[in-house]
CSV table of C-alpha atoms in Angstrom, one decimal:
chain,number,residue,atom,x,y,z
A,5,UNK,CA,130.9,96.8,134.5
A,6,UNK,CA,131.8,93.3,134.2
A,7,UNK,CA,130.7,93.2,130.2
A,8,UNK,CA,131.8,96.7,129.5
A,9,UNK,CA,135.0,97.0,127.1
A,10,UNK,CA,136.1,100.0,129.9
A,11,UNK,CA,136.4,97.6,132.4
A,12,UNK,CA,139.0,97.6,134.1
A,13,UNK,CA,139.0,94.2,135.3
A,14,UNK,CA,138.0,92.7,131.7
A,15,UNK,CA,141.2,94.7,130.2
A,16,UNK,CA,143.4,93.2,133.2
A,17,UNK,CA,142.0,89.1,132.1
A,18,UNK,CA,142.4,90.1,128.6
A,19,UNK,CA,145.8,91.4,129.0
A,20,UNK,CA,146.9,88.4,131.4
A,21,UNK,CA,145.6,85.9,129.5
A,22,UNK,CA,146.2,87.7,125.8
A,23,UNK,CA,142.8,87.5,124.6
A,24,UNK,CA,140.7,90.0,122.9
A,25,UNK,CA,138.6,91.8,125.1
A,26,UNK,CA,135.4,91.8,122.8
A,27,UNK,CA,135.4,88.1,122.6
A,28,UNK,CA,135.2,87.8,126.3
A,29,UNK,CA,132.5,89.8,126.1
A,30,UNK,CA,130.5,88.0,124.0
A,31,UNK,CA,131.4,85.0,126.2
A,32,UNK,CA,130.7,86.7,129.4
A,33,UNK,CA,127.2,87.7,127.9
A,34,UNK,CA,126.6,83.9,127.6
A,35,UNK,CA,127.8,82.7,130.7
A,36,UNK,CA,125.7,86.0,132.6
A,37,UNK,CA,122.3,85.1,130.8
A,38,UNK,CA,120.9,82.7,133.9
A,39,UNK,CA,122.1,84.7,136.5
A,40,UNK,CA,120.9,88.1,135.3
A,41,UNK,CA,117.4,86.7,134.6
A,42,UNK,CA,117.2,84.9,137.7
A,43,UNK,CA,118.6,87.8,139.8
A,44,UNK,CA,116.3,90.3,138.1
A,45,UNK,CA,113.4,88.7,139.0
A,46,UNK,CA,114.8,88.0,142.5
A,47,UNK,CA,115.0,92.0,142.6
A,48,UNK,CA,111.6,92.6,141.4
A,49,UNK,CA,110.1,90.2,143.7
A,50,UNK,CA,112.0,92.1,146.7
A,51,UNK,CA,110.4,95.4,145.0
A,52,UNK,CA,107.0,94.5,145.3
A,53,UNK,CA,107.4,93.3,148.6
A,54,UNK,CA,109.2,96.0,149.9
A,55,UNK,CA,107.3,98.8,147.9
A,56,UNK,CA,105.1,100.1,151.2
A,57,UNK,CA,108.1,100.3,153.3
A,58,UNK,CA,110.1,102.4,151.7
A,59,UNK,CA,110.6,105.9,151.4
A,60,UNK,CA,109.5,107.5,147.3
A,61,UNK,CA,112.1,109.6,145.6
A,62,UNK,CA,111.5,110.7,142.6
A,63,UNK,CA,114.6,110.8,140.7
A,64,UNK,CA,113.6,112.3,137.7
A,65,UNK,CA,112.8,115.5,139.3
A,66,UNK,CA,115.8,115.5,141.5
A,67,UNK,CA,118.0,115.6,138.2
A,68,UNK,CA,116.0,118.1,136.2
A,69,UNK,CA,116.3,120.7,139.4
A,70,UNK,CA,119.8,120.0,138.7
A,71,UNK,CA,120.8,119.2,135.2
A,72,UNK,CA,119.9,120.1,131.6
A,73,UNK,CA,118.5,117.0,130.7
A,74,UNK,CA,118.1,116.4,126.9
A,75,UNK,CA,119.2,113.7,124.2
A,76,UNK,CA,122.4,114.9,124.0
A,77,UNK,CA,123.6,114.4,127.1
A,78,UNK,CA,123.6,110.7,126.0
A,79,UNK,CA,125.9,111.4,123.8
A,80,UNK,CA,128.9,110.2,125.1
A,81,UNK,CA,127.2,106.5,126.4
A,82,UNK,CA,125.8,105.6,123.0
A,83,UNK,CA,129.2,106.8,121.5
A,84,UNK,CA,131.2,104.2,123.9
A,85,UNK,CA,128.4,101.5,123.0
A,86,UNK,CA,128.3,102.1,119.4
A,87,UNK,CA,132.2,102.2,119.1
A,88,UNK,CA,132.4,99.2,121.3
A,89,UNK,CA,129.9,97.3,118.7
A,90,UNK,CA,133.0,98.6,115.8
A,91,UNK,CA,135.7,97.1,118.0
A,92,UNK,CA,137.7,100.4,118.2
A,93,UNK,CA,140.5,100.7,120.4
A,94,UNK,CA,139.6,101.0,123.9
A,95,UNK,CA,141.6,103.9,124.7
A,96,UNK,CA,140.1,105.9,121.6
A,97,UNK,CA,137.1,104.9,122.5
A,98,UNK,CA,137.7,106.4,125.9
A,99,UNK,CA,139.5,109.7,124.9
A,100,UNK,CA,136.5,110.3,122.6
A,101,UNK,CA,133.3,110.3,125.3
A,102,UNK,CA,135.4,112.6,127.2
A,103,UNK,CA,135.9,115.0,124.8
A,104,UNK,CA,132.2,114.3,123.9
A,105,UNK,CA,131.2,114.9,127.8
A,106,UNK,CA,133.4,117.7,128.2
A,107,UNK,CA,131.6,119.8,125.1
A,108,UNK,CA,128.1,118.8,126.0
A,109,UNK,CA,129.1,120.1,130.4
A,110,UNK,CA,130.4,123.4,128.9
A,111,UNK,CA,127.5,123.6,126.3
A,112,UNK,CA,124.5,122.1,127.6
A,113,UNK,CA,124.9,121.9,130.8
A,114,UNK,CA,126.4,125.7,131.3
A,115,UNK,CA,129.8,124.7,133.0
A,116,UNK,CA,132.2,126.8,132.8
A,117,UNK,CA,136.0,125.6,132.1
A,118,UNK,CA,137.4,126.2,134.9
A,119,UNK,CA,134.5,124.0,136.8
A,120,UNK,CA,135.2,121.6,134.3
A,121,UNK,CA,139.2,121.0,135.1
A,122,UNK,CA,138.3,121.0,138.6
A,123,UNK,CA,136.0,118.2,138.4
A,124,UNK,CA,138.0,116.5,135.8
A,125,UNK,CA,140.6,116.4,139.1
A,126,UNK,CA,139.0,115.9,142.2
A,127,UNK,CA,135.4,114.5,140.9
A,128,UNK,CA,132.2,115.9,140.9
A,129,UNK,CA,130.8,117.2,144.0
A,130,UNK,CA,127.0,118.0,143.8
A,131,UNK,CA,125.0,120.6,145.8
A,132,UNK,CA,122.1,118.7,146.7
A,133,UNK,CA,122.6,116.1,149.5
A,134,UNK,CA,120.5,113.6,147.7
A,135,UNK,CA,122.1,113.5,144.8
A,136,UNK,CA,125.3,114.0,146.5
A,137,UNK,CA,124.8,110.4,147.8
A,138,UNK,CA,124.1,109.1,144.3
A,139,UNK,CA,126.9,110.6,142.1
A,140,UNK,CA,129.8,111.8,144.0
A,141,UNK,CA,132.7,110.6,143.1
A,142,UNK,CA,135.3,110.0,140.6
A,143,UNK,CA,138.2,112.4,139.3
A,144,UNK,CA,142.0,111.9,138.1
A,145,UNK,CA,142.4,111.7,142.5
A,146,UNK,CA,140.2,109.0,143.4
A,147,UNK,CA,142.3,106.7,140.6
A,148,UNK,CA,145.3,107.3,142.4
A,149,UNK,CA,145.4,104.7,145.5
A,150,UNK,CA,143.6,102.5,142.8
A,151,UNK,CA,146.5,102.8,140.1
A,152,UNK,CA,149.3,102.1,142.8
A,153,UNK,CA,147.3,99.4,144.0
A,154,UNK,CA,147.4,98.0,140.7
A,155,UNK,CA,151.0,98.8,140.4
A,156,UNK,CA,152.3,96.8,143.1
A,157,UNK,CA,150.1,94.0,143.0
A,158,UNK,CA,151.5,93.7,139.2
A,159,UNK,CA,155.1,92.9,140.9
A,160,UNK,CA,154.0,90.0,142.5
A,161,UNK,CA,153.1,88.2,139.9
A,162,UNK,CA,157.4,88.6,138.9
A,163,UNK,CA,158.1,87.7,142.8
A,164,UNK,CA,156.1,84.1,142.5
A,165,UNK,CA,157.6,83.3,139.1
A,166,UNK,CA,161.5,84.3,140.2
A,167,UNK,CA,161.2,82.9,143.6
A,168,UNK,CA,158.7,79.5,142.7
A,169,UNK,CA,157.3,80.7,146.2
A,170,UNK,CA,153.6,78.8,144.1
A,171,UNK,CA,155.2,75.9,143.2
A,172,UNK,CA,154.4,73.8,146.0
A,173,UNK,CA,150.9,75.1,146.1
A,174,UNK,CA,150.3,74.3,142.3
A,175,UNK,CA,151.0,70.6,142.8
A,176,UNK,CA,148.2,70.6,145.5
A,177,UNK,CA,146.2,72.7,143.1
A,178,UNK,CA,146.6,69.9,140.3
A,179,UNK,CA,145.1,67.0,143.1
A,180,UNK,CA,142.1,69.6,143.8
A,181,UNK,CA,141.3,69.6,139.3
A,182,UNK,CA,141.8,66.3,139.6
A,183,UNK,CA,138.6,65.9,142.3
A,184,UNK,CA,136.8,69.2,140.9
A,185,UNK,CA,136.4,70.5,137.5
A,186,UNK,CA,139.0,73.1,136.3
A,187,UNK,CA,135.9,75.8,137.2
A,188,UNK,CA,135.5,74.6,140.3
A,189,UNK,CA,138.8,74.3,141.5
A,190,UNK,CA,139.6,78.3,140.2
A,191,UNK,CA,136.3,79.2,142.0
A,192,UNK,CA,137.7,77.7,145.1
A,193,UNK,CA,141.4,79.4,144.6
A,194,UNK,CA,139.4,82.4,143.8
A,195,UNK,CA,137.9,82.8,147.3
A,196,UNK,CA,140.9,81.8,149.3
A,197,UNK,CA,143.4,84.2,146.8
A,198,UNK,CA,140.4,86.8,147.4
A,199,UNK,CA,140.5,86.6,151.4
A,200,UNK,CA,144.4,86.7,151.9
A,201,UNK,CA,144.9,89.8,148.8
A,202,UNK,CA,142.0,91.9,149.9
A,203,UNK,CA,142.3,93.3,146.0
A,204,UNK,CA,140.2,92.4,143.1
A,205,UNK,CA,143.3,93.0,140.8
A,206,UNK,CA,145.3,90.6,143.2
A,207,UNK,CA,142.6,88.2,142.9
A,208,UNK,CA,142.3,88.3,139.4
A,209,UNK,CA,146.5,88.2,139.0
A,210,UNK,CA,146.8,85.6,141.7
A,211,UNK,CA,143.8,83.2,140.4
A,212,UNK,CA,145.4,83.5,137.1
A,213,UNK,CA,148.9,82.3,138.2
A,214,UNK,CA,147.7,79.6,140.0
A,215,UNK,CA,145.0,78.5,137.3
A,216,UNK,CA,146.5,79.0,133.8
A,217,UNK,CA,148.6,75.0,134.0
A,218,UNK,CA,145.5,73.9,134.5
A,219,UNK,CA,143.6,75.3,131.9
A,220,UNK,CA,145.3,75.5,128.8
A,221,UNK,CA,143.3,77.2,126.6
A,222,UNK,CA,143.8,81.5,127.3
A,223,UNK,CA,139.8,81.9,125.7
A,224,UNK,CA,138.8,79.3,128.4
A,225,UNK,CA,140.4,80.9,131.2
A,226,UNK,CA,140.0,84.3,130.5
A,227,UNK,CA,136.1,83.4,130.6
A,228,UNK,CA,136.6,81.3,133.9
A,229,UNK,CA,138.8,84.2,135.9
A,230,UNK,CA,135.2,86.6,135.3
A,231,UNK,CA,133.3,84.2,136.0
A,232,UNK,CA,135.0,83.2,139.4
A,233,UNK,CA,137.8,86.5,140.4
A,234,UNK,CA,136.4,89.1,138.8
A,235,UNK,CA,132.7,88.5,141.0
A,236,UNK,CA,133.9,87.0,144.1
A,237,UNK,CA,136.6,89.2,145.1
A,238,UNK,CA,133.6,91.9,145.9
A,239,UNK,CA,131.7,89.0,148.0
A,240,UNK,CA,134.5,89.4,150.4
A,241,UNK,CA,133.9,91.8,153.5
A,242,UNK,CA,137.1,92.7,154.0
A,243,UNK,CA,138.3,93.3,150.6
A,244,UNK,CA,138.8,96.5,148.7
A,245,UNK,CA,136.4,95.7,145.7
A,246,UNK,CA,133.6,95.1,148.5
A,247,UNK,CA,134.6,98.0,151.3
A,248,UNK,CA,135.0,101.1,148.9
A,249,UNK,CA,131.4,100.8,147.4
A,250,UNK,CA,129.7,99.9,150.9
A,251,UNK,CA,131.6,102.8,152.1
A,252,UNK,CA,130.4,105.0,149.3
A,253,UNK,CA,126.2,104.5,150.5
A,254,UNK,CA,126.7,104.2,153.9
A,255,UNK,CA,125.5,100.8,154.0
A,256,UNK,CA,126.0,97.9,156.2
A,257,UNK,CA,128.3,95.1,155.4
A,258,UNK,CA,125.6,92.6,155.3
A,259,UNK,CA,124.2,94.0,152.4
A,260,UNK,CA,126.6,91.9,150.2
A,261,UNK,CA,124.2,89.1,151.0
A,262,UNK,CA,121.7,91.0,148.5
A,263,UNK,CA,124.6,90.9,145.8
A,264,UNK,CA,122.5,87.8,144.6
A,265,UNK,CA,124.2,88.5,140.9
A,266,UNK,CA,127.9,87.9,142.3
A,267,UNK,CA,127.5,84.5,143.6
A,268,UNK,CA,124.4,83.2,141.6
A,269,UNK,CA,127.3,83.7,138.7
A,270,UNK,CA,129.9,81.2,139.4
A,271,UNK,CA,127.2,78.9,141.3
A,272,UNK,CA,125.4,78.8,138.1
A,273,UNK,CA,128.0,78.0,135.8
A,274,UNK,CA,129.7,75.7,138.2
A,275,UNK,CA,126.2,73.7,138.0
A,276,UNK,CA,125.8,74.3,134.3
């Protein structure tokens, strides 16, 4: 999600700091290269270890009992990769995997229109149990608490600015670059903006108002608010970014300490 143009935090940094989202992509790829490796093989590792223990599922049969699965139904993924690789607008790139989806449900996959709306508006909701677990979700609904979450975070970022209610804070923030490098010392804001907003988007939007007189340059900081926000907001228990998803699989909060890619991340390029 991080390194997808339909991010939504990557189009929040880009907009904040007025960058072009498909540079900070190509930057985040760089920046990601150690930790993925590293955390990939950490996975595997925990695979083979755990293979015995665990419970088989075979998914592929779970989602042909289910779905019409052919190569058209990746349709609308290679169209958002391949368009992304032009540099097309993100919103027409958007607006045409849906349309691409929505042919390819009533088509392929036998849905009738009416189906199609309703899912369109309250999410999918699959008959299986098991596969219920894996893809339920989504829908114009679900967006809702997210978009006025979004909404009123955006109005603090006016509040600090009118009011200088940071000012006093920045000066303090300034000593800390001065001891630290400016990575380190938005990694650290980024954890202690992280536990008192309980918000990725605050995070992010916080972190950056704090951050951006101490790094001038917008690329730089754009790559240093995903590299520090973006991936430790989730690391938080408390916060949304970290409680919604949890929430989603039934899991227990100490499974963010298997999250090895969201703190190998800034660790790594703190280090590097």
């Amino acid at each position: 999600d991080r390194c997808s143009p339909m991010s939504t935090s990557a189009l929040l940094v880009s907009t904040l700091t007025k960058t072009d989202i498909f540079q900070n992509i190509k930057q985040m790829i760089r920046t990601s290269a150690i930790p993925f490796i590293v955390t990939c093989v950490v996975y595997l590792l925990i695979g083979i270890a755990g293979q015995s223990s665990f419970p088989s599922l075979d998914i592929l049969q779970l989602f042909t009992a289910n779905f019409v699965l052919n190569w058209i139904t990746l349709l609308p993924a290679v169209l958002v990769i391949l368009l992304s690789f032009l540099k097309i607008n993100v919103k027409s790139i958007m607006i045409i995997s849906i349309l691409a989806a929505s042919i390819i449900c009533v088509v392929v996959q036998k849905m009738n229109v009416l189906e199609l709306l309703q899912m369109m508006v309250i999410g999918y909701r699959a008959k299986d149990p098991q596969l219920a677990g894996m893809i339920d979700g989504g829908g114009i609904l679900s967006m809702l608490r997210v978009s006025a979450i979004v909404c009123i975070s955006s109005s603090y970022s006016g509040i600090f600015d009118g009011t200088g209610l940071l000012k006093k804070f920045k000066k303090y923030l300034d000593l800390l670059s001065c001891r630290l490098t400016p990575f380190g010392s938005t990694m650290m804001i980024s954890i202690l903006t992280g536990m008192i907003s309980c918000n990725q988007t605050l995070t992010i939007m916080l972190t950056h108002q704090l951050c951006k007189d101490i790094i001038k340059d917008q690329n730089e900081l754009a790559i240093t608010l995903e590299d520090t926000a973006v991936v430790i907001a989730p690391l938080i228990p408390w916060s949304i970014a970290s409680v919604v998803p949890i929430a989603a699989i039934s899991a227990p909060t100490s499974c963010i300490l298997a999250a090895c890619y969201l703190y190998l991340l800034p660790i790594v390029n703190l280090l590097i």
